[in-house]
């Protein structure tokens, strides 16, 4: 495999500075609406703030990959005497929970670092986090070339896992015959 | 499609268990916006004056504002409206936190509650599923504990809960509705909720809110955020630190309490302690506060961090959330000196769910009555000797309505009349039967006089704002202040400020002239009424000096969000005036008259009865109200709510003999 230059985008999360305002969730969901900013709904955000004021728990977590099946077991963290909810830091949209899934379709959500044309100066959640709990850094690295799935492919992959690949193909064929797409 | 709002209300009848989702009339949004505006309309239409606060027919409305849940920063207020058992007028307290946005995401602008449940229940709203659930196991539980238990039993960690504590269950007239880090406290809304046997409302929503002109709207939101950042680096000069920044105010972050502790009065609104704030006190209090505050926290979509997670080792509830200056109200009411006591009792009081402004004043009033022999050991068996102990004792009695607590639970005004034996003399800091912030100053302030006297929100911090409370002595400083005062409503107001002096011709009480005084008052009040219709926090709008939201940018923000084309004139002179007059008329119908438009008796040492009467006359005229403070038929007609005038006429209110005023 050949080597390519890649920009590594890092959002640094300083959970100690998080004030639980959820502005990151608000703007993420608005930015990804179409047309842009026309709809806002934190349930569609690709970031979620794990939030329990009574335990003083405030941890922003980014949506990572989609998982077809849940893990064999769950993890549960205890840090500084605070017990976090099960799978608290997991970034996956997985069958065990509704985090990082579109509320209506159940399709998985993944942080895309606010890809935009022209590019945004910083991811939107970083721009809207005035508490500086989220900050942004970029650096260049040499990495192996690989194919990345885009949003639609990730969605299709999730559907295929749920219904079987052949069923999806059949459905698409039927729909195109009925001139529905 | 409906923009910014959902277009649906939830109607709940607790007597029958009936639940209905009702589409609202978009025309009402054009006329009243949302939040308090449409609440006022509903109260006018459905709660005539014959209905008592504790009647099943009294409504309890939980409303989001028109911008609530949109990306507009700090659009998170829940506006709770009902008839207050204490003032017997329309009460409309607001709370911050996360409740209103969540309600919108569930698909509703308001929850309108009527009737009375036979047993204690709570309401669970999850998008389209709405359920009335048994709450008998939550009876007597603290407000925060209740919300934690509900989230656990529903297995919904993301649900937002508004709940009452023991005080609300026992219909204490100054009980609050608590939610997360906030509370709707003024006017005893919690008592109405308790009377309806509604322990809590829990809500979780996953639906969309639409914006009409997204690009324009988000640009305006970004400008608001940029201005917030700019203000963080540019505090207002020549005012106390607590008033220099934005927020509502940031009591949990600021240690310098010289202004509150020396300018406000202690005990039963009696004594100013001008020498209280010493270096030693500051050091000690800073230590206590830093030990108690674990984290500064915000409300939904706001960066200001006005609240804090409090952890107190010596306390039954190991953690709670605090905001505003309730850390001081108990300390000062009890003449307690130590902030530690403030953190301890405020946590307990919040669990019981009482208003952090009224409760300490009621208790200070009781202590004064005891010290003056009006209340005795018979009324208060085993009354402790120390002030702190006394406050804990009284709190327990009040929230249980036990012994003397049953009387005190009705607040200073009613308790004084029930106790008699001269107790009325000690009721000197209430307006319209409600306890006020204990301020004690020298010279009459004509602007505050009008704000306090005529404000129906009953709480001065929710009526005034944006204007420095005192003139800047140096004219150069005034010029500098005015230079970038983009929030000012007119050049006349800027000119007023430029000339305003601490002493001499251009000072209180005869400066400013009547016209300017009226404009200043109406502008300040209008800003609050805008916030309450939009669900914006006053802390970024009507309250602080030079806020990011103001009369000159709000019309565009509302228009971009909703697609309605509302300019400044329409907003101020039509919609907000309409809302303001609707509230006034509803209260007039409940007996409010000129005699009730008074400031607290001991607010200022130097009073000017003739000038005050003239101020009131002129302000009424300015508002289009008659000599009794009643909106005239013509005024109401002009605002497109002629039906209100007809109702007042039918009730014979315009024909009353005007009473002699004091
Ligand atoms: S915007 Fe920042 S402070 Fe607010 S919840 Fe997100 S990470 Fe925390
Ligand atoms: S970087 Fe962009 S896509 Fe990712 S969570 Fe933040 S706002 Fe959402
Ligand atoms: S300014 Fe303070 S009180 Fe107001 S919304 Fe923001 S954090 Fe809440």
mmCIF file of C-alpha atoms and ligand atoms in Angstrom, chain A residues 11 24 27-28 31-32 46-47 62 110-114 123-126, ligand 2:
data_model
loop_
_atom_site.group_PDB
_atom_site.id
_atom_site.type_symbol
_atom_site.label_atom_id
_atom_site.label_comp_id
_atom_site.label_asym_id
_atom_site.label_seq_id
_atom_site.Cartn_x
_atom_site.Cartn_y
_atom_site.Cartn_z
ATOM 1 C CA UNK A 11 -10.310 18.015 18.895
ATOM 2 C CA UNK A 24 -21.795 21.839 20.815
ATOM 3 C CA UNK A 27 -24.634 23.740 16.503
ATOM 4 C CA UNK A 28 -23.549 20.302 15.282
ATOM 5 C CA UNK A 31 -24.771 22.564 10.753
ATOM 6 C CA UNK A 32 -25.620 19.118 9.433
ATOM 7 C CA UNK A 46 -22.563 13.894 16.382
ATOM 8 C CA UNK A 47 -21.327 14.892 19.769
ATOM 9 C CA UNK A 62 -17.735 12.360 19.709
ATOM 10 C CA UNK A 110 -20.554 9.970 12.736
ATOM 11 C CA UNK A 111 -18.547 13.100 13.386
ATOM 12 C CA UNK A 112 -17.141 14.314 10.047
ATOM 13 C CA UNK A 113 -15.178 17.192 11.515
ATOM 14 C CA UNK A 114 -17.626 19.544 9.815
ATOM 15 C CA UNK A 123 -15.228 22.503 13.565
ATOM 16 C CA UNK A 124 -18.481 24.158 14.541
ATOM 17 C CA UNK A 125 -18.659 22.604 18.007
ATOM 18 C CA UNK A 126 -15.256 24.091 18.746
HETATM 19 S S1 LIG C 2 -16.623 18.361 14.608
HETATM 20 FE FE1 LIG C 2 -18.473 18.974 13.521
HETATM 21 S S2 LIG C 2 -19.452 17.010 13.041
HETATM 22 FE FE2 LIG C 2 -17.972 16.594 14.634
HETATM 23 S S3 LIG C 2 -19.126 16.788 16.506
HETATM 24 FE FE3 LIG C 2 -18.179 18.769 16.147
HETATM 25 S S4 LIG C 2 -19.754 19.928 15.075
HETATM 26 FE FE4 LIG C 2 -20.329 17.772 14.947
#
